[in-house]
């Protein structure tokens, strides 16, 4: 999980040998797959690595809050289909948030995101620790004899893994150690409901509701009772749609999330039209403004009409974008693509999977899910935080906003008195923040993954995503009282020595590719820390994938933020236009400074750490 692209540095620097070395097939026996939550999608069978012997295995360490993990699930679908008789993909669900450690939540996520391979529920991160994983998502490739042969962090590695799988197939076919045939996947029984994991909702001028029926890839219009289906909209038009907003002309803008696009739906005519995005996911280096139909987007999660434009919560790149219907253009409005919580001028702010928007006259409210934060941007383009402290602190605590806690909120709704209701998704609650008093209270509990809410008179209708329904609540005059809890992510801090710390980002270009240095350095590295004082030296941007960091021995713990990118192209002199691939990952590494800590911190982008 991005747990950004640094400015380009024109002076080339030599790439260290460790990053350019050819892949070595280190004979490392894969640790067993263990998880207290057990197995899903296997028909009740407990799998072991011995059961998978003879198959190429890709172990996908993921967690369902993570947008990058969801991107990787989509990247792997084609590979999974084309090599179904030789390849088994195994998901190891490794939670960040407390809610993600609940078994039923994992069951729901596997259905919600249409995961069609075995999944191990590992709530205590046992297998994560055995494989020394440091980032969501991480992919580990195991050969048919049970040895780890490659590891990749982040997105964009599907082509490299495809090449490696084809190599392993040929090698082990020749050795007689490849076993063809069906894998262990057993699909669950389908469940009949009118909605299935609905995402967002809006109130139409008719008084009906329009709901994004995410898992069924459609919109659903419901009568004012919130239950009776009027019509289903979209047959192959959408993929996991989420956010909705009504334009002044009555059309509805839809965040077509997995299609990386915006579409309009006209309730009067039924016409659906793509207005922004190409259908291809945005990658670093792609245009960030221009004609809307020519610019790539990345997992737009919500939309809101504000200041004469459609504002877009671009969860996939941790930014806010805008769509201007007058000029039919899109542009970045706020955020650097770095993941984290940094306020200030829009161009310098950091977000972390913004997933919910609500507009008032002078503010655009933002549910910033991965920082468990409620934030807002003013009409001058300055970003502020109302509730939340960063990537690793979350919980359910009311009171003064400076110490209040949320847990992965996905929605925000403006209320008539100037306050806002927050769909506090992983706390199964509806919360309220009052800017006048600076207080956070709880409006309702016992919801199930609320992801949005719509104000209807003196009532509020909540999208209970994991209960597959809309739930109508009367706004209470007094808030519900709850017992306060606070959490930090379950990831153990990495113990590092004070003083000099060697940071190595390991990258080995896939077989048949080489680093792309036609236009300058092909690698970039950005390093920062929380608190900033942790790093006495070594922060900033460079083109080497290694860095000597100097840690302040007086600061005993913090988080190192590392963003790395490498570009590789097909190594074929006869090909005038080789295909190129960008490999990128952001790490948020909690560290504890101790005298006996490590003097080297390796982070694997692609390959094996020598």
PDB file of N, CA and C in Angstrom, residues 506-560:
ATOM      1  N   UNK A 506      15.855  -2.822  -3.811  1.00  0.00           N
ATOM      2  CA  UNK A 506      16.320  -3.877  -4.723  1.00  0.00           C
ATOM      3  C   UNK A 506      15.423  -3.898  -5.957  1.00  0.00           C
ATOM      4  N   UNK A 507      16.025  -3.724  -7.121  1.00  0.00           N
ATOM      5  CA  UNK A 507      15.288  -3.835  -8.371  1.00  0.00           C
ATOM      6  C   UNK A 507      16.142  -4.563  -9.406  1.00  0.00           C
ATOM      7  N   UNK A 508      15.591  -5.628  -9.951  1.00  0.00           N
ATOM      8  CA  UNK A 508      16.236  -6.368 -11.027  1.00  0.00           C
ATOM      9  C   UNK A 508      15.282  -6.392 -12.208  1.00  0.00           C
ATOM     10  N   UNK A 509      15.720  -5.871 -13.333  1.00  0.00           N
ATOM     11  CA  UNK A 509      14.857  -5.823 -14.512  1.00  0.00           C
ATOM     12  C   UNK A 509      14.445  -7.234 -14.904  1.00  0.00           C
ATOM     13  N   UNK A 510      13.176  -7.442 -15.258  1.00  0.00           N
ATOM     14  CA  UNK A 510      12.710  -8.776 -15.647  1.00  0.00           C
ATOM     15  C   UNK A 510      13.479  -9.306 -16.849  1.00  0.00           C
ATOM     16  N   UNK A 511      13.462 -10.607 -17.028  1.00  0.00           N
ATOM     17  CA  UNK A 511      14.099 -11.258 -18.168  1.00  0.00           C
ATOM     18  C   UNK A 511      13.621 -10.627 -19.470  1.00  0.00           C
ATOM     19  N   UNK A 512      14.563 -10.310 -20.338  1.00  0.00           N
ATOM     20  CA  UNK A 512      14.221  -9.722 -21.625  1.00  0.00           C
ATOM     21  C   UNK A 512      14.026  -8.225 -21.586  1.00  0.00           C
ATOM     22  N   UNK A 513      14.300  -7.601 -20.424  1.00  0.00           N
ATOM     23  CA  UNK A 513      14.168  -6.158 -20.310  1.00  0.00           C
ATOM     24  C   UNK A 513      15.448  -5.563 -19.751  1.00  0.00           C
ATOM     25  N   UNK A 514      15.587  -4.275 -19.933  1.00  0.00           N
ATOM     26  CA  UNK A 514      16.726  -3.553 -19.376  1.00  0.00           C
ATOM     27  C   UNK A 514      16.233  -2.208 -18.871  1.00  0.00           C
ATOM     28  N   UNK A 515      17.027  -1.588 -17.998  1.00  0.00           N
ATOM     29  CA  UNK A 515      16.677  -0.267 -17.508  1.00  0.00           C
ATOM     30  C   UNK A 515      16.604   0.716 -18.672  1.00  0.00           C
ATOM     31  N   UNK A 516      15.579   1.532 -18.690  1.00  0.00           N
ATOM     32  CA  UNK A 516      15.339   2.469 -19.786  1.00  0.00           C
ATOM     33  C   UNK A 516      16.043   3.791 -19.489  1.00  0.00           C
ATOM     34  N   UNK A 517      17.208   3.987 -20.099  1.00  0.00           N
ATOM     35  CA  UNK A 517      17.993   5.189 -19.837  1.00  0.00           C
ATOM     36  C   UNK A 517      18.136   6.056 -21.084  1.00  0.00           C
ATOM     37  N   UNK A 518      17.180   5.924 -22.018  1.00  0.00           N
ATOM     38  CA  UNK A 518      17.251   6.706 -23.252  1.00  0.00           C
ATOM     39  C   UNK A 518      17.107   8.200 -22.996  1.00  0.00           C
ATOM     40  N   UNK A 519      16.342   8.566 -21.959  1.00  0.00           N
ATOM     41  CA  UNK A 519      16.075   9.981 -21.704  1.00  0.00           C
ATOM     42  C   UNK A 519      16.599  10.410 -20.329  1.00  0.00           C
ATOM     43  N   UNK A 520      17.642   9.740 -19.869  1.00  0.00           N
ATOM     44  CA  UNK A 520      18.180  10.069 -18.561  1.00  0.00           C
ATOM     45  C   UNK A 520      18.012   8.917 -17.596  1.00  0.00           C
ATOM     46  N   UNK A 521      18.260   9.152 -16.311  1.00  0.00           N
ATOM     47  CA  UNK A 521      18.170   8.080 -15.313  1.00  0.00           C
ATOM     48  C   UNK A 521      16.788   7.431 -15.308  1.00  0.00           C
ATOM     49  N   UNK A 522      16.769   6.121 -15.155  1.00  0.00           N
ATOM     50  CA  UNK A 522      15.511   5.371 -15.202  1.00  0.00           C
ATOM     51  C   UNK A 522      14.998   5.029 -13.816  1.00  0.00           C
ATOM     52  N   UNK A 523      15.699   5.460 -12.791  1.00  0.00           N
ATOM     53  CA  UNK A 523      15.273   5.163 -11.419  1.00  0.00           C
ATOM     54  C   UNK A 523      15.190   6.464 -10.626  1.00  0.00           C
ATOM     55  N   UNK A 524      14.257   6.491  -9.663  1.00  0.00           N
ATOM     56  CA  UNK A 524      14.084   7.658  -8.812  1.00  0.00           C
ATOM     57  C   UNK A 524      13.800   7.178  -7.395  1.00  0.00           C
ATOM     58  N   UNK A 525      14.250   7.953  -6.431  1.00  0.00           N
ATOM     59  CA  UNK A 525      14.057   7.587  -5.031  1.00  0.00           C
ATOM     60  C   UNK A 525      13.773   8.848  -4.233  1.00  0.00           C
ATOM     61  N   UNK A 526      12.679   8.819  -3.478  1.00  0.00           N
ATOM     62  CA  UNK A 526      12.312   9.928  -2.599  1.00  0.00           C
ATOM     63  C   UNK A 526      12.209   9.393  -1.179  1.00  0.00           C
ATOM     64  N   UNK A 527      12.876  10.056  -0.231  1.00  0.00           N
ATOM     65  CA  UNK A 527      12.890   9.618   1.164  1.00  0.00           C
ATOM     66  C   UNK A 527      12.517  10.794   2.066  1.00  0.00           C
ATOM     67  N   UNK A 528      11.612  10.526   3.024  1.00  0.00           N
ATOM     68  CA  UNK A 528      11.286  11.509   4.051  1.00  0.00           C
ATOM     69  C   UNK A 528      10.932  10.738   5.320  1.00  0.00           C
ATOM     70  N   UNK A 529      10.560  11.438   6.373  1.00  0.00           N
ATOM     71  CA  UNK A 529      10.269  10.746   7.627  1.00  0.00           C
ATOM     72  C   UNK A 529       9.216  11.502   8.428  1.00  0.00           C
ATOM     73  N   UNK A 530       8.577  10.779   9.310  1.00  0.00           N
ATOM     74  CA  UNK A 530       7.692  11.337  10.328  1.00  0.00           C
ATOM     75  C   UNK A 530       8.193  10.856  11.683  1.00  0.00           C
ATOM     76  N   UNK A 531       8.600  11.736  12.601  1.00  0.00           N
ATOM     77  CA  UNK A 531       8.704  13.183  12.397  1.00  0.00           C
ATOM     78  C   UNK A 531       9.883  13.525  11.479  1.00  0.00           C
ATOM     79  N   UNK A 532       9.867  14.701  10.855  1.00  0.00           N
ATOM     80  CA  UNK A 532      10.965  15.069   9.949  1.00  0.00           C
ATOM     81  C   UNK A 532      12.322  15.060  10.636  1.00  0.00           C
ATOM     82  N   UNK A 533      12.340  15.329  11.963  1.00  0.00           N
ATOM     83  CA  UNK A 533      13.607  15.393  12.699  1.00  0.00           C
ATOM     84  C   UNK A 533      14.302  14.046  12.808  1.00  0.00           C
ATOM     85  N   UNK A 534      13.589  12.945  12.507  1.00  0.00           N
ATOM     86  CA  UNK A 534      14.215  11.621  12.562  1.00  0.00           C
ATOM     87  C   UNK A 534      15.405  11.537  11.620  1.00  0.00           C
ATOM     88  N   UNK A 535      15.279  12.168  10.451  1.00  0.00           N
ATOM     89  CA  UNK A 535      16.352  12.124   9.453  1.00  0.00           C
ATOM     90  C   UNK A 535      17.221  13.371   9.577  1.00  0.00           C
ATOM     91  N   UNK A 536      18.455  13.163  10.059  1.00  0.00           N
ATOM     92  CA  UNK A 536      19.432  14.247  10.090  1.00  0.00           C
ATOM     93  C   UNK A 536      20.013  14.459   8.697  1.00  0.00           C
ATOM     94  N   UNK A 537      20.150  13.363   7.938  1.00  0.00           N
ATOM     95  CA  UNK A 537      20.667  13.434   6.577  1.00  0.00           C
ATOM     96  C   UNK A 537      20.080  12.320   5.741  1.00  0.00           C
ATOM     97  N   UNK A 538      19.985  12.569   4.428  1.00  0.00           N
ATOM     98  CA  UNK A 538      19.521  11.534   3.506  1.00  0.00           C
ATOM     99  C   UNK A 538      18.117  11.738   2.982  1.00  0.00           C
ATOM    100  N   UNK A 539      17.401  12.735   3.503  1.00  0.00           N
ATOM    101  CA  UNK A 539      16.065  12.998   2.985  1.00  0.00           C
ATOM    102  C   UNK A 539      16.168  13.654   1.614  1.00  0.00           C
ATOM    103  N   UNK A 540      15.075  13.558   0.845  1.00  0.00           N
ATOM    104  CA  UNK A 540      15.033  14.227  -0.448  1.00  0.00           C
ATOM    105  C   UNK A 540      14.991  13.266  -1.617  1.00  0.00           C
ATOM    106  N   UNK A 541      15.281  13.809  -2.793  1.00  0.00           N
ATOM    107  CA  UNK A 541      15.115  13.107  -4.059  1.00  0.00           C
ATOM    108  C   UNK A 541      16.460  12.801  -4.690  1.00  0.00           C
ATOM    109  N   UNK A 542      16.551  11.636  -5.352  1.00  0.00           N
ATOM    110  CA  UNK A 542      17.750  11.276  -6.096  1.00  0.00           C
ATOM    111  C   UNK A 542      17.420  10.225  -7.135  1.00  0.00           C
ATOM    112  N   UNK A 543      18.424   9.834  -7.901  1.00  0.00           N
ATOM    113  CA  UNK A 543      18.200   8.866  -8.967  1.00  0.00           C
ATOM    114  C   UNK A 543      18.803   7.496  -8.675  1.00  0.00           C
ATOM    115  N   UNK A 544      19.577   7.367  -7.601  1.00  0.00           N
ATOM    116  CA  UNK A 544      20.069   6.049  -7.189  1.00  0.00           C
ATOM    117  C   UNK A 544      19.012   5.350  -6.355  1.00  0.00           C
ATOM    118  N   UNK A 545      18.985   4.023  -6.436  1.00  0.00           N
ATOM    119  CA  UNK A 545      18.066   3.240  -5.614  1.00  0.00           C
ATOM    120  C   UNK A 545      18.726   2.815  -4.303  1.00  0.00           C
ATOM    121  N   UNK A 546      19.694   3.567  -3.855  1.00  0.00           N
ATOM    122  CA  UNK A 546      20.268   3.349  -2.535  1.00  0.00           C
ATOM    123  C   UNK A 546      20.513   4.718  -1.920  1.00  0.00           C
ATOM    124  N   UNK A 547      20.603   4.757  -0.605  1.00  0.00           N
ATOM    125  CA  UNK A 547      20.773   6.039   0.075  1.00  0.00           C
ATOM    126  C   UNK A 547      21.391   5.778   1.441  1.00  0.00           C
ATOM    127  N   UNK A 548      22.337   6.601   1.825  1.00  0.00           N
ATOM    128  CA  UNK A 548      22.872   6.576   3.179  1.00  0.00           C
ATOM    129  C   UNK A 548      22.064   7.563   4.015  1.00  0.00           C
ATOM    130  N   UNK A 549      21.369   7.027   5.003  1.00  0.00           N
ATOM    131  CA  UNK A 549      20.539   7.855   5.868  1.00  0.00           C
ATOM    132  C   UNK A 549      21.232   8.067   7.205  1.00  0.00           C
ATOM    133  N   UNK A 550      21.065   9.240   7.781  1.00  0.00           N
ATOM    134  CA  UNK A 550      21.586   9.530   9.116  1.00  0.00           C
ATOM    135  C   UNK A 550      20.400   9.758  10.049  1.00  0.00           C
ATOM    136  N   UNK A 551      20.285   8.915  11.076  1.00  0.00           N
ATOM    137  CA  UNK A 551      19.172   8.987  12.008  1.00  0.00           C
ATOM    138  C   UNK A 551      19.594   9.710  13.286  1.00  0.00           C
ATOM    139  N   UNK A 552      18.689  10.520  13.799  1.00  0.00           N
ATOM    140  CA  UNK A 552      18.949  11.230  15.047  1.00  0.00           C
ATOM    141  C   UNK A 552      18.796  10.239  16.207  1.00  0.00           C
ATOM    142  N   UNK A 553      19.879   9.974  16.958  1.00  0.00           N
ATOM    143  CA  UNK A 553      19.792   8.995  18.051  1.00  0.00           C
ATOM    144  C   UNK A 553      18.873   9.426  19.180  1.00  0.00           C
ATOM    145  N   UNK A 554      18.506  10.719  19.224  1.00  0.00           N
ATOM    146  CA  UNK A 554      17.617  11.209  20.276  1.00  0.00           C
ATOM    147  C   UNK A 554      16.151  10.890  20.002  1.00  0.00           C
ATOM    148  N   UNK A 555      15.839  10.541  18.750  1.00  0.00           N
ATOM    149  CA  UNK A 555      14.453  10.211  18.388  1.00  0.00           C
ATOM    150  C   UNK A 555      14.362   8.698  18.260  1.00  0.00           C
ATOM    151  N   UNK A 556      13.572   8.081  19.113  1.00  0.00           N
ATOM    152  CA  UNK A 556      13.609   6.618  19.245  1.00  0.00           C
ATOM    153  C   UNK A 556      12.654   5.878  18.323  1.00  0.00           C
ATOM    154  N   UNK A 557      11.672   6.557  17.753  1.00  0.00           N
ATOM    155  CA  UNK A 557      10.779   5.864  16.825  1.00  0.00           C
ATOM    156  C   UNK A 557      10.163   6.863  15.859  1.00  0.00           C
ATOM    157  N   UNK A 558       9.730   6.321  14.711  1.00  0.00           N
ATOM    158  CA  UNK A 558       9.123   7.151  13.677  1.00  0.00           C
ATOM    159  C   UNK A 558       8.787   6.300  12.478  1.00  0.00           C
ATOM    160  N   UNK A 559       8.538   6.956  11.358  1.00  0.00           N
ATOM    161  CA  UNK A 559       8.192   6.260  10.119  1.00  0.00           C
ATOM    162  C   UNK A 559       9.070   6.803   9.002  1.00  0.00           C
ATOM    163  N   UNK A 560       9.709   5.890   8.274  1.00  0.00           N
ATOM    164  CA  UNK A 560      10.443   6.262   7.069  1.00  0.00           C
ATOM    165  C   UNK A 560       9.502   6.123   5.877  1.00  0.00           C
TER     166      UNK A 560
END
